Tab-separated table of C-alpha atoms and ligand atoms in Angstrom:
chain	number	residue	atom	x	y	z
V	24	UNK	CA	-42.887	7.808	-26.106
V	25	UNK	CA	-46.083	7.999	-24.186
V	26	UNK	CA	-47.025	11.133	-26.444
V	27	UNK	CA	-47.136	8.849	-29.681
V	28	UNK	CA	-48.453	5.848	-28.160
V	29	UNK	CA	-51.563	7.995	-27.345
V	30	UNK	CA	-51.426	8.500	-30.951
V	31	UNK	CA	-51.387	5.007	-31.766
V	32	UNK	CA	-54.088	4.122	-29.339
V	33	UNK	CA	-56.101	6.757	-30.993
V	34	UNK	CA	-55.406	5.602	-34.148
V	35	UNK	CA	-56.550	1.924	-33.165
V	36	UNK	CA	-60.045	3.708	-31.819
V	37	UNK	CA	-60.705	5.241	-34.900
V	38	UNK	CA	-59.371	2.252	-37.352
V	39	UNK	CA	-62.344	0.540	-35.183
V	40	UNK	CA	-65.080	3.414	-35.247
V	41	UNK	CA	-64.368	5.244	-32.174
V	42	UNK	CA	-64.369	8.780	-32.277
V	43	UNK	CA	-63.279	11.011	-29.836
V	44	UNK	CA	-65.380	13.761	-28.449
V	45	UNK	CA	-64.204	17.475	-27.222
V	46	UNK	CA	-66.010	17.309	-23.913
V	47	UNK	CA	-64.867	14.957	-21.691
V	48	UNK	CA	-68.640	14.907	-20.135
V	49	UNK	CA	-69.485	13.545	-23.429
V	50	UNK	CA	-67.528	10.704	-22.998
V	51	UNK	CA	-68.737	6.857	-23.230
V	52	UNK	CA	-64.627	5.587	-22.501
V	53	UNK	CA	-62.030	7.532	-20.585
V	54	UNK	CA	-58.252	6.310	-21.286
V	55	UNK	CA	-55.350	8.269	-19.190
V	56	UNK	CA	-51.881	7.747	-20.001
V	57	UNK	CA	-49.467	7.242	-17.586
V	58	UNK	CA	-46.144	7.473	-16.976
V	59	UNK	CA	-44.008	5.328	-14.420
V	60	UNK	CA	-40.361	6.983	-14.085
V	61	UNK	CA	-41.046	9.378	-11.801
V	62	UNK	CA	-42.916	9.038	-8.232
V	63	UNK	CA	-44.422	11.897	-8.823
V	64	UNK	CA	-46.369	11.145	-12.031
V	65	UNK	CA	-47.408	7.846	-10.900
V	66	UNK	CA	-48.850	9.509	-8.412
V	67	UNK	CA	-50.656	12.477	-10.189
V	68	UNK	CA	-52.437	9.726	-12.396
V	69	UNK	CA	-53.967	7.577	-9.981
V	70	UNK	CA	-55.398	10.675	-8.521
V	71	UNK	CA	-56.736	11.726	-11.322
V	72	UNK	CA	-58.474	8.133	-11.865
V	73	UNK	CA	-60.291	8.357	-8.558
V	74	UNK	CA	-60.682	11.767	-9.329
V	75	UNK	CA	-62.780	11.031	-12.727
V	76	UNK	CA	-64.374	7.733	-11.078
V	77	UNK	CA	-65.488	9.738	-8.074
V	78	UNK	CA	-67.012	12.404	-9.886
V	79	UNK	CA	-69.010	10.265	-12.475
V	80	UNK	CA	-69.631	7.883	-9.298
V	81	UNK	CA	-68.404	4.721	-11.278
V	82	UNK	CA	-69.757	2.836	-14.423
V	83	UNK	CA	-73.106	1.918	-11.875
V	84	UNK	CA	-73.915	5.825	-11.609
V	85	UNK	CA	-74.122	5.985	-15.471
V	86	UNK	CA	-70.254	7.070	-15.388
V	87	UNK	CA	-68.154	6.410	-18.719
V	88	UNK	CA	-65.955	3.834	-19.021
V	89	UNK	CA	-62.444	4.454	-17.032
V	90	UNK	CA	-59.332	2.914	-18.921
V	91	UNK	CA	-55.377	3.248	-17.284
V	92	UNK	CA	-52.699	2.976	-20.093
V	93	UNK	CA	-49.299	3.443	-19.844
V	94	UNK	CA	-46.455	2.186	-17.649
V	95	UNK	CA	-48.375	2.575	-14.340
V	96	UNK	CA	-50.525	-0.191	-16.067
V	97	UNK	CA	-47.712	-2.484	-16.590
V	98	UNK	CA	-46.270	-1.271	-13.226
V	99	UNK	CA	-49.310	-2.335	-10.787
V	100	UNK	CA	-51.384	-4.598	-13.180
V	101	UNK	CA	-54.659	-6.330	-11.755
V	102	UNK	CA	-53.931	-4.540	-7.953
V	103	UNK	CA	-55.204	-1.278	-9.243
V	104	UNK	CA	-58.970	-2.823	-10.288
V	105	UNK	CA	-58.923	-3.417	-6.345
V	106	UNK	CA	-57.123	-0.071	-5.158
V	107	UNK	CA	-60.044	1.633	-7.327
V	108	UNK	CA	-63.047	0.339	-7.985
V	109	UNK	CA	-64.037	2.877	-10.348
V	110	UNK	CA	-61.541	1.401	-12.494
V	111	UNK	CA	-62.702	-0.401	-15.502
V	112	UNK	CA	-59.260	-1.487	-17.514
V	113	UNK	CA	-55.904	-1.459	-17.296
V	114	UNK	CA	-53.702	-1.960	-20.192
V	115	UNK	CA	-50.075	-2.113	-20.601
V	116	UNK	CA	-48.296	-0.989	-23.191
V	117	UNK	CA	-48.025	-3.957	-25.093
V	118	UNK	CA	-51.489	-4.651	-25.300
V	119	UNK	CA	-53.080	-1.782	-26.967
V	120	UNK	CA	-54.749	-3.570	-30.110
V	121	UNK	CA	-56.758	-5.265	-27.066
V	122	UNK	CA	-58.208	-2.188	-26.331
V	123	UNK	CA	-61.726	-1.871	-28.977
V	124	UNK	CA	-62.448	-5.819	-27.534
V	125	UNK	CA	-61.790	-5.078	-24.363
V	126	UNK	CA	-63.717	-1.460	-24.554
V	127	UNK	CA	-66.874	-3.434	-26.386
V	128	UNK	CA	-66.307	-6.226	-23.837
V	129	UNK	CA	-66.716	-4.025	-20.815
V	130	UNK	CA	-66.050	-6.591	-18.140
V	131	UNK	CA	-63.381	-5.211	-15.155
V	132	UNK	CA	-59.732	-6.589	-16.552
V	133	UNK	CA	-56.549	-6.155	-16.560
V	134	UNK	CA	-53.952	-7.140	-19.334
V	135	UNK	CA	-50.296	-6.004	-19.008
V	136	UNK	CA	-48.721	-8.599	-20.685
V	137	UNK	CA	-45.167	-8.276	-22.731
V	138	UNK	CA	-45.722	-9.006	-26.205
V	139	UNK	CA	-43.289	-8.682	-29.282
V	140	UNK	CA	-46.035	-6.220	-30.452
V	141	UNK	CA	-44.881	-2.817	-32.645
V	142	UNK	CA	-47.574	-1.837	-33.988
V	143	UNK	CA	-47.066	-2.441	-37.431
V	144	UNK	CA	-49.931	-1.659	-39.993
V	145	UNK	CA	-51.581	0.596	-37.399
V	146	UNK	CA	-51.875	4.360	-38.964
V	147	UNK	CA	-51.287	6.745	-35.690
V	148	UNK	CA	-53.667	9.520	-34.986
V	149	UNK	CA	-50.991	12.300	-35.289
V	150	UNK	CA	-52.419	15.659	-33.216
V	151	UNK	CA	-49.315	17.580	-33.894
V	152	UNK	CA	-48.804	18.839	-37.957
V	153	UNK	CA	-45.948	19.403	-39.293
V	154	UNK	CA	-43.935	17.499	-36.280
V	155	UNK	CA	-44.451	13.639	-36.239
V	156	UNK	CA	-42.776	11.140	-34.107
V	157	UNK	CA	-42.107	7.313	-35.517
V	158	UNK	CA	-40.999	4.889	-33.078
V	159	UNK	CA	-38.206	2.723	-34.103
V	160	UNK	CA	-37.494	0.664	-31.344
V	161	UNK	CA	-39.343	-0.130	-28.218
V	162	UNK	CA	-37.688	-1.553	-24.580
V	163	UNK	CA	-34.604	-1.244	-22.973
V	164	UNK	CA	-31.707	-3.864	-21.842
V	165	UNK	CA	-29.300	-1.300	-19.934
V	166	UNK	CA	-30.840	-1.187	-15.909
V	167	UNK	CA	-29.422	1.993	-14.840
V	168	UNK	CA	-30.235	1.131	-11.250
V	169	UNK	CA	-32.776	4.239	-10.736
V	170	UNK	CA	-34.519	3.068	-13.633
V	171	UNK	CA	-38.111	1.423	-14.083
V	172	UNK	CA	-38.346	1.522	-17.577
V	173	UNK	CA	-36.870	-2.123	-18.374
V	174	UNK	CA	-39.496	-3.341	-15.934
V	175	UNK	CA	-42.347	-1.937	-17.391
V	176	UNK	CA	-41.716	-1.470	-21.373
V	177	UNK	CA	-39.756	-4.899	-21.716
V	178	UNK	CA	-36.848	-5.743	-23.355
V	179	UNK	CA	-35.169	-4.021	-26.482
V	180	UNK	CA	-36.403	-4.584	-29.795
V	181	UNK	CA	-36.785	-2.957	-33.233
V	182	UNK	CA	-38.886	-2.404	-35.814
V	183	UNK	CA	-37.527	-2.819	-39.493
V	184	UNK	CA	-35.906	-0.394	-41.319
V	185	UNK	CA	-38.365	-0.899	-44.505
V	186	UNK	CA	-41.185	-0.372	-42.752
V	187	UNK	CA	-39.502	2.599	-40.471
V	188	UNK	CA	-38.493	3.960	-44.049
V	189	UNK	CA	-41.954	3.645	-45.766
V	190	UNK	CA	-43.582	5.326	-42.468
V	191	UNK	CA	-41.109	8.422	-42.994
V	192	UNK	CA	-41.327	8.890	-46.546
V	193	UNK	CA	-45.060	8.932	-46.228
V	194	UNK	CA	-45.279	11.578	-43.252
V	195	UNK	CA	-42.391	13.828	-45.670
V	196	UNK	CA	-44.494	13.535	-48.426
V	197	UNK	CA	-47.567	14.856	-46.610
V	198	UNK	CA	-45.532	17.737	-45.355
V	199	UNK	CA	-44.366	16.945	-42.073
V	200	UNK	CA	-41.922	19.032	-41.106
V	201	UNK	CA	-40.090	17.627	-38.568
V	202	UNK	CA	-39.882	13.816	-37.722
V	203	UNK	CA	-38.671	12.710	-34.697
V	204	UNK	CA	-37.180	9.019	-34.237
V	205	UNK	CA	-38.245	7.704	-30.996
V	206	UNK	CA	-36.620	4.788	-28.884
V	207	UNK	CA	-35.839	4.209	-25.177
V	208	UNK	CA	-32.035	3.953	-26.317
V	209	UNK	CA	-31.914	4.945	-30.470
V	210	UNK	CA	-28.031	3.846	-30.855
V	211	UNK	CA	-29.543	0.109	-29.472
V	212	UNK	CA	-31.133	0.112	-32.786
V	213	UNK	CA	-30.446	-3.465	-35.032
V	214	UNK	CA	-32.421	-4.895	-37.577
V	215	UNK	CA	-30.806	-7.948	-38.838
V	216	UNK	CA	-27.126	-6.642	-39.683
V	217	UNK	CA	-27.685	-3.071	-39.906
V	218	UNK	CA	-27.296	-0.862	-36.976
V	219	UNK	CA	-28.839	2.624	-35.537
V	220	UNK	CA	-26.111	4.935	-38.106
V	221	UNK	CA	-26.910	3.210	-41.327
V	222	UNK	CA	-31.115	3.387	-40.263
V	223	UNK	CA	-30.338	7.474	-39.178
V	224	UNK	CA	-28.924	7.866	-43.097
V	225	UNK	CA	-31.624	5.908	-44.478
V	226	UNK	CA	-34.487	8.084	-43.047
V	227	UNK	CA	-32.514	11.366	-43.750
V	228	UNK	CA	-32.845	10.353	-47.410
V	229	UNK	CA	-35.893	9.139	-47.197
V	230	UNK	CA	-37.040	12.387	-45.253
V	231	UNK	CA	-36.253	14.759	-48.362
V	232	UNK	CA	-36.374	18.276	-47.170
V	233	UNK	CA	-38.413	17.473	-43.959
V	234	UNK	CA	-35.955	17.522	-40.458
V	235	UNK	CA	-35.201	14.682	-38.529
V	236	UNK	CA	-33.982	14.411	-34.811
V	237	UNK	CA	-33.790	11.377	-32.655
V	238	UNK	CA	-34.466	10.933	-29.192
V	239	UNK	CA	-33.230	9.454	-26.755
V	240	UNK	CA	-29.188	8.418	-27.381
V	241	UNK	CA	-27.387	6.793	-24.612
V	242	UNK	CA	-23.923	8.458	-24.027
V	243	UNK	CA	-22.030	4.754	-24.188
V	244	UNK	CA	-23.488	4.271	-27.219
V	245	UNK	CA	-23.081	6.878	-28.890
V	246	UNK	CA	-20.310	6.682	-31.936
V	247	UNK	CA	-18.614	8.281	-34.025
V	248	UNK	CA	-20.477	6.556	-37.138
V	249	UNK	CA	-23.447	7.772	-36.054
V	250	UNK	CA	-21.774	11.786	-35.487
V	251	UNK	CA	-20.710	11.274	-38.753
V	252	UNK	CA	-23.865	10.208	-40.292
V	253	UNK	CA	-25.270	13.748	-38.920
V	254	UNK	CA	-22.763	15.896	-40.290
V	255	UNK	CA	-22.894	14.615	-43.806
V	256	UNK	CA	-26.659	15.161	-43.823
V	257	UNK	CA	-27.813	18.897	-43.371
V	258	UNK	CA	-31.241	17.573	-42.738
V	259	UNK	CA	-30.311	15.999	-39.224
V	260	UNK	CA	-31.205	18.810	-36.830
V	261	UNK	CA	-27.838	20.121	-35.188
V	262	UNK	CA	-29.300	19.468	-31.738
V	263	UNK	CA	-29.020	16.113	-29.356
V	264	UNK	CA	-30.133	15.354	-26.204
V	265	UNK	CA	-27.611	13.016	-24.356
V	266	UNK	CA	-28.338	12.149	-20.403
V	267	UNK	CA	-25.379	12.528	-18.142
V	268	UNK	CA	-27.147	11.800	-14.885
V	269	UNK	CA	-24.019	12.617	-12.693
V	270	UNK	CA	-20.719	14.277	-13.149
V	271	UNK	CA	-18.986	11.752	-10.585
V	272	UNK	CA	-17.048	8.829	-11.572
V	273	UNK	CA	-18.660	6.721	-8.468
V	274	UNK	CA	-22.343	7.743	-9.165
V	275	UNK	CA	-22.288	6.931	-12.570
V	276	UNK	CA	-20.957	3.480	-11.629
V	277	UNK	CA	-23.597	2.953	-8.949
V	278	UNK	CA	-25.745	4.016	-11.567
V	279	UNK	CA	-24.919	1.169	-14.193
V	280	UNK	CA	-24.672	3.907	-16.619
V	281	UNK	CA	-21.491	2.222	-18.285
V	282	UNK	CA	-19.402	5.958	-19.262
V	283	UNK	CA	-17.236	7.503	-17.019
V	284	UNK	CA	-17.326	11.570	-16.712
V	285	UNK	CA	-14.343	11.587	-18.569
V	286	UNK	CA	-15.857	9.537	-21.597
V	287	UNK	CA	-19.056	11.416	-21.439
V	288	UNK	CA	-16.981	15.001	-22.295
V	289	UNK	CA	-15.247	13.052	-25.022
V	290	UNK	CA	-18.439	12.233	-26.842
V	291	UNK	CA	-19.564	16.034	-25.831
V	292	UNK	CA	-15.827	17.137	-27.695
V	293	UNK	CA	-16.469	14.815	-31.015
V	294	UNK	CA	-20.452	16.500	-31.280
V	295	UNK	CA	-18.944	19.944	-30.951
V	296	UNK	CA	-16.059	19.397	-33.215
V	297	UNK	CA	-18.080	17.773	-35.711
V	298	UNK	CA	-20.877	20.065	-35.567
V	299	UNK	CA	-19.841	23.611	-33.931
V	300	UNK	CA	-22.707	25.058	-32.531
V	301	UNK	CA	-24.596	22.092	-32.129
V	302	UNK	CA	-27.579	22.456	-29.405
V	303	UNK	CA	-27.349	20.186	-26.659
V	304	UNK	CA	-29.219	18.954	-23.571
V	305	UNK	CA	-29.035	16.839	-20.916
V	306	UNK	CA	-30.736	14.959	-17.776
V	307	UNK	CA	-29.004	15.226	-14.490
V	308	UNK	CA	-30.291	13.672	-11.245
V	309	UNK	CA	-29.542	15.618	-7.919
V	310	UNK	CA	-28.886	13.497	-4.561
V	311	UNK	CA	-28.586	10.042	-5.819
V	312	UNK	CA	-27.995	7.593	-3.334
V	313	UNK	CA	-24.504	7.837	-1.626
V	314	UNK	CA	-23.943	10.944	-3.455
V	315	UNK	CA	-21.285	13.432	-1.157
V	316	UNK	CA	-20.838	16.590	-1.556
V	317	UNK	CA	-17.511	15.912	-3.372
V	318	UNK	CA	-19.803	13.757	-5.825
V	319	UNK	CA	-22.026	16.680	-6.150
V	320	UNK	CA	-19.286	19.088	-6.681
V	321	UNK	CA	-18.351	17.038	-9.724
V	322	UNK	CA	-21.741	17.207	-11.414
V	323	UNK	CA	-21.927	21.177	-10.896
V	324	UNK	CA	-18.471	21.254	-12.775
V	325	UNK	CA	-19.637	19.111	-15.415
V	326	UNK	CA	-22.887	21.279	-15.985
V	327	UNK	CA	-20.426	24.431	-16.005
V	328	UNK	CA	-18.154	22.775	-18.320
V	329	UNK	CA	-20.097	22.151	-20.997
V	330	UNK	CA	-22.523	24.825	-20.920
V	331	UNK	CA	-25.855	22.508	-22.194
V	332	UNK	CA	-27.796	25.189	-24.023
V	333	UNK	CA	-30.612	23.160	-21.903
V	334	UNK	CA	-30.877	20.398	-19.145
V	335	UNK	CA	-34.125	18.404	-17.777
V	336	UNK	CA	-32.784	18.417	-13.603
V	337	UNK	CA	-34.797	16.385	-11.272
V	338	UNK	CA	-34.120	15.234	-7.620
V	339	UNK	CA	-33.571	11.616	-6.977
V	340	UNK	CA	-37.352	9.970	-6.829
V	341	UNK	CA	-37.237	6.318	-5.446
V	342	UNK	CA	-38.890	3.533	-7.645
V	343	UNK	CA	-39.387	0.523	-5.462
V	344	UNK	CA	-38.780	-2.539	-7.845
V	345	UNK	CA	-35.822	-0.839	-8.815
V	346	UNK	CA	-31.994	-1.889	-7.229
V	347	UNK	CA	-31.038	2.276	-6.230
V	348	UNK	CA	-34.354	1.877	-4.299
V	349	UNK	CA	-32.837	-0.438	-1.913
V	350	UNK	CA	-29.069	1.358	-1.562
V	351	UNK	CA	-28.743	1.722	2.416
V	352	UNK	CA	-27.411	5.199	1.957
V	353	UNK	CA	-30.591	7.452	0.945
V	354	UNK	CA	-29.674	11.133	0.241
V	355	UNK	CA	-32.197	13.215	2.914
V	356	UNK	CA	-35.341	14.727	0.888
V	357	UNK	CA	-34.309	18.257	2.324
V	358	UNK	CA	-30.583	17.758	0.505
V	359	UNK	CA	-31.692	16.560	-2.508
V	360	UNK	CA	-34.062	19.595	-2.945
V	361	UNK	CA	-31.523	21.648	-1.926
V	362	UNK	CA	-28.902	20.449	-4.612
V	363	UNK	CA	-31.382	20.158	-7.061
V	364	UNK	CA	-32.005	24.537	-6.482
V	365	UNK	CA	-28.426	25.019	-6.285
V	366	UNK	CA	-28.573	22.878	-9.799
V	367	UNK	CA	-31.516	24.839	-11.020
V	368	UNK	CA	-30.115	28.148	-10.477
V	369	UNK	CA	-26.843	27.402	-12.647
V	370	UNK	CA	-28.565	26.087	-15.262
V	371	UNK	CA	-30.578	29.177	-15.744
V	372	UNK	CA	-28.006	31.394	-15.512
V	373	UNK	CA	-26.292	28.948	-18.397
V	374	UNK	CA	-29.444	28.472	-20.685
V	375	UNK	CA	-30.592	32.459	-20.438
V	376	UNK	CA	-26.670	33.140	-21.820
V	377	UNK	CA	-26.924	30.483	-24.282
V	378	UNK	CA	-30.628	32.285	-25.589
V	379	UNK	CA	-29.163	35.565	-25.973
V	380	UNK	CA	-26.222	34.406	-27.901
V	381	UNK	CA	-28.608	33.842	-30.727
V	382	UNK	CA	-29.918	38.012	-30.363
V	383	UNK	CA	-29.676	39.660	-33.877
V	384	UNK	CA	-28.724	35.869	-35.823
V	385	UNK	CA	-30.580	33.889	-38.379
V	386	UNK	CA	-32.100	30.853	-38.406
V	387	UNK	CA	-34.247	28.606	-40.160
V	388	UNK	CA	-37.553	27.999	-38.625
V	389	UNK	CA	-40.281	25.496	-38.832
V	390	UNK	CA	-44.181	27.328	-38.191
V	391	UNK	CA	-45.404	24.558	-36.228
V	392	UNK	CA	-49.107	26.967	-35.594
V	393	UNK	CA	-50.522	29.894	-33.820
V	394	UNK	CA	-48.905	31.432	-30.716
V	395	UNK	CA	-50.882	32.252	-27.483
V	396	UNK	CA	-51.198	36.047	-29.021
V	397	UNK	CA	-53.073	36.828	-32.223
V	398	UNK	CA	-50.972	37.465	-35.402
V	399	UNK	CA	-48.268	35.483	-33.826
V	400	UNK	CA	-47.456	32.332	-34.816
V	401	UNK	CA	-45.112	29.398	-33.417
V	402	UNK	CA	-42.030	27.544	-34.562
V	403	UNK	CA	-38.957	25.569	-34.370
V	404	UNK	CA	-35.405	26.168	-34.992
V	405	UNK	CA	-33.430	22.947	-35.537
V	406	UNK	CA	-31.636	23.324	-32.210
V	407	UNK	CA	-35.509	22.785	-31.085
V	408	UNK	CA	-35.800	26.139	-30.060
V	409	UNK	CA	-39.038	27.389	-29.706
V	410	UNK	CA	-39.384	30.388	-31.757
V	411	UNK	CA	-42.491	33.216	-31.674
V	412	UNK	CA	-43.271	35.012	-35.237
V	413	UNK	CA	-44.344	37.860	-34.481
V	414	UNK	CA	-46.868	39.535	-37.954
V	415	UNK	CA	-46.751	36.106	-39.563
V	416	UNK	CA	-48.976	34.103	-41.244
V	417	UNK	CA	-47.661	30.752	-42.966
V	418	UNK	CA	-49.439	27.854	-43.080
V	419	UNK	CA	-48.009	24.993	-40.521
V	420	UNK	CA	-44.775	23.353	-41.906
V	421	UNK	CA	-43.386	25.948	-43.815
V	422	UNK	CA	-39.813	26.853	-43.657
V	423	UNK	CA	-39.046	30.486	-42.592
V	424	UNK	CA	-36.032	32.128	-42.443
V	425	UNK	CA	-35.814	34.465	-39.368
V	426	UNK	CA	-33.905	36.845	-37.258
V	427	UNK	CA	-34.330	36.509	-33.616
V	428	UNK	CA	-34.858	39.861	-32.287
V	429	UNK	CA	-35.386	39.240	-28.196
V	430	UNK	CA	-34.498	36.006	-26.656
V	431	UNK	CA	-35.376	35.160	-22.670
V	432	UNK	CA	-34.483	30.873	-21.726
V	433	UNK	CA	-35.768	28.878	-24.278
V	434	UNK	CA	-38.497	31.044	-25.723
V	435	UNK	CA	-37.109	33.328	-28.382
V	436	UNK	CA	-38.814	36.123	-30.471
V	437	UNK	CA	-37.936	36.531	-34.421
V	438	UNK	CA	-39.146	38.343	-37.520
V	439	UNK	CA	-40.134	36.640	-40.304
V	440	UNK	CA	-37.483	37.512	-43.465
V	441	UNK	CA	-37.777	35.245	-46.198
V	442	UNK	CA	-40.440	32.029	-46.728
V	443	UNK	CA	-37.561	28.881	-47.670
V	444	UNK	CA	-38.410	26.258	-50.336
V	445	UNK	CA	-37.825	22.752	-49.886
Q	8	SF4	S1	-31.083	3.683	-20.615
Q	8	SF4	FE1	-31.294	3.583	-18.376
Q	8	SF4	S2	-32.468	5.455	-17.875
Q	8	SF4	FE2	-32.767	5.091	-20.077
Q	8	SF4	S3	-34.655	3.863	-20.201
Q	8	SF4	FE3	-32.924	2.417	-20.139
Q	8	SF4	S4	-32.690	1.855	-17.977
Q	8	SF4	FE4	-33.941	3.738	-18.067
């Protein structure tokens, strides 16, 4: 989400005349990004602003102008212009068509207000040919009890389908590739009457040839309608990430996650039956708070059960503002690094087995570019795969058809056998 609102703030730059420069000791304006979910990033981005505004000694040593975006924006508001005083404007993300006034303007403020705002009419400064991402909805309502997100991006609304469809029959039909629908919870989407599987069939017609995946679905809301919608449309990349968080019953409740483990490897069964061979990935959280050992014993079972092809594992990281912040019984740091190894170290046994499954098969695969080496190039299977072409040339969005020849974790090798037309 933050990836493609930097788009979109770019995009509102240059709409307005801006234009970005490749040296940052070029710069006139400095925006960072930021992201609020984890401690850890929060943190890692106001360093880096008093990093920046220490080195160029502020705006009165002839420094650029120093912008915070983002969630941290949102989060902390007007305090940051007094934790750093090398801070010239922070913006929520609401608020981003503010941003060329505010820039010209050049007075210390802060705006982090929540506004109905999506962006409509704004053309986003895409940076990554032939994959494009096209928010569809913005906010969340569900307050998993870990979560900041509903604090800082507002609650759940949604763009409209026409002007969702118009946005992804334009990127198709200037060779995008891959398009990826974005929302804090996709299956919350509603315009009017019509609901998140009727808008997922609309864009894979509107698509054409191009790939579409959607990120991220919420495992209650997940349906069978939706499933269904994916199977009858070859274009809808056989890959989904879906969050479990926890394998225990009692986590998941302290959570607010609304699914029970149970319910969550029901949803896993209909994917798999629907679509065999369908890639899929999760997020799981290691030492939540007033998670035993029993509780953990559940969530390695889960991860061995279904065998995720990938999973994003973090320890638990406290967000004050948020209601898990304040549960008396805290997991110690030292446990929740150690589950979070112990989670690690399954995982990669599970994803390497997964990889080498595909040795010696083919798939179709989207050049997204150049690899790190020359005359190698990068791609994409539709499980999201990354692929490396090894002797190939295509231009960015073609459609290859290759057989992977070595495959370590999620990085795979392949030679190029047929170009695929679309
Ligand atoms: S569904 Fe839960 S974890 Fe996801 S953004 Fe909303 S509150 Fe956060």
């Amino acid at each position: 989400m933050n990836a493609h609102d930097s788009e979109i703030i770019s995009g509102i730059l240059d709409s307005e005349g801006f234009s970005p420069v490749e040296d940052p000791s070029e710069a006139q304006v400095i925006l960072l990004m930021s992201c609020a979910v984890r401690e850890h990033a929060e943190t890692r981005v106001l360093g880096r602003a008093a990093q920046l505004g220490g080195s160029w000694k502020g705006r009165e040593g002839g420094g650029p102008l120093l912008a915070l975006c983002g969630c941290v924006a949102q989060e902390h508001g007007e305090s940051l212009l007094d934790r750093f005083r090398d801070l010239d404007l922070v913006v929520g993300p609401d608020c981003y068509r503010e941003l060329p006034a505010l820039i010209r303007d050049a007075s210390r403020s802060s705006l982090v207000e929540f506004r109905k705002d999506d962006y409509e009419g704004v053309e986003a400064s895409r940076k990554e040919f032939p994959r494009a991402f096209v928010t569809i909805m913005r906010g969340c309502d569900n307050y998993c009890s870990y979560c900041i997100v509903p604090f800082v991006r507002g609650r759940e609304r949604s763009r409209r389908t026409r002007d969702i469809l118009d946005e992804v029959g334009g990127l198709a039909s200037r060779g995008y590739g891959e398009i990826t629908l974005l929302g804090q919870n996709v299956n919350s989407y509603r315009d009017g009457e019509r609901l998140f599987p009727d808008l997922l069939e609309k864009v894979s017609l509107a698509a054409g040839g191009s790939w579409v995946r959607f990120v991220t679905s919420h495992p209650k809301d997940l349906d069978p309608a939706a499933v269904s919608v994916m199977r009858r449309h070859d274009n809808i990349c056989r890959q989904l990430h879906l969050p479990v968080q926890s394998g225990s019953d009692r986590v998941l409740s302290r959570m607010n996650r609304g699914y029970s483990s149970s319910e969550y490897l029901d949803k896993i069964a209909m994917l798999r039956e629907a679509m065999p061979g369908i890639v899929l990935s999760t997020d799981v959280i290691a030492g939540f708070p007033g998670e035993t050992e029993d509780d953990f014993a559940m969530t390695v079972d889960l991860l061995g059960t279904v065998r995720f092809d990938y999973a994003f594992l973090f320890r638990y990281s406290q967000r004050s503002g948020t209601k898990a912040c304040g549960f008396p019984d805290q997991v110690p740091e030292e446990i929740r690094l150690e589950r979070l190894g112990i989670l690690q170290e399954l995982q990669r046994e599970i994803t390497v087995a997964r990889s080498r499954e595909l040795l010696g098969r083919e798939l179709e695969v989207l050049v997204t570019g150049p690899a790190k080496k020359p005359g190698q190039q990068a791609g994409r299977t539709g499980g999201n795969r990354m692929v490396v072409l090894e002797g190939s040339d295509h231009p960015p969005g073609t459609f290859v058809r290759v057989r992977i020849t070595r495959a370590d974790g999620w990085t795979h090798f392949g030679k190029t056998l047929e170009t695929l037309l679309k």
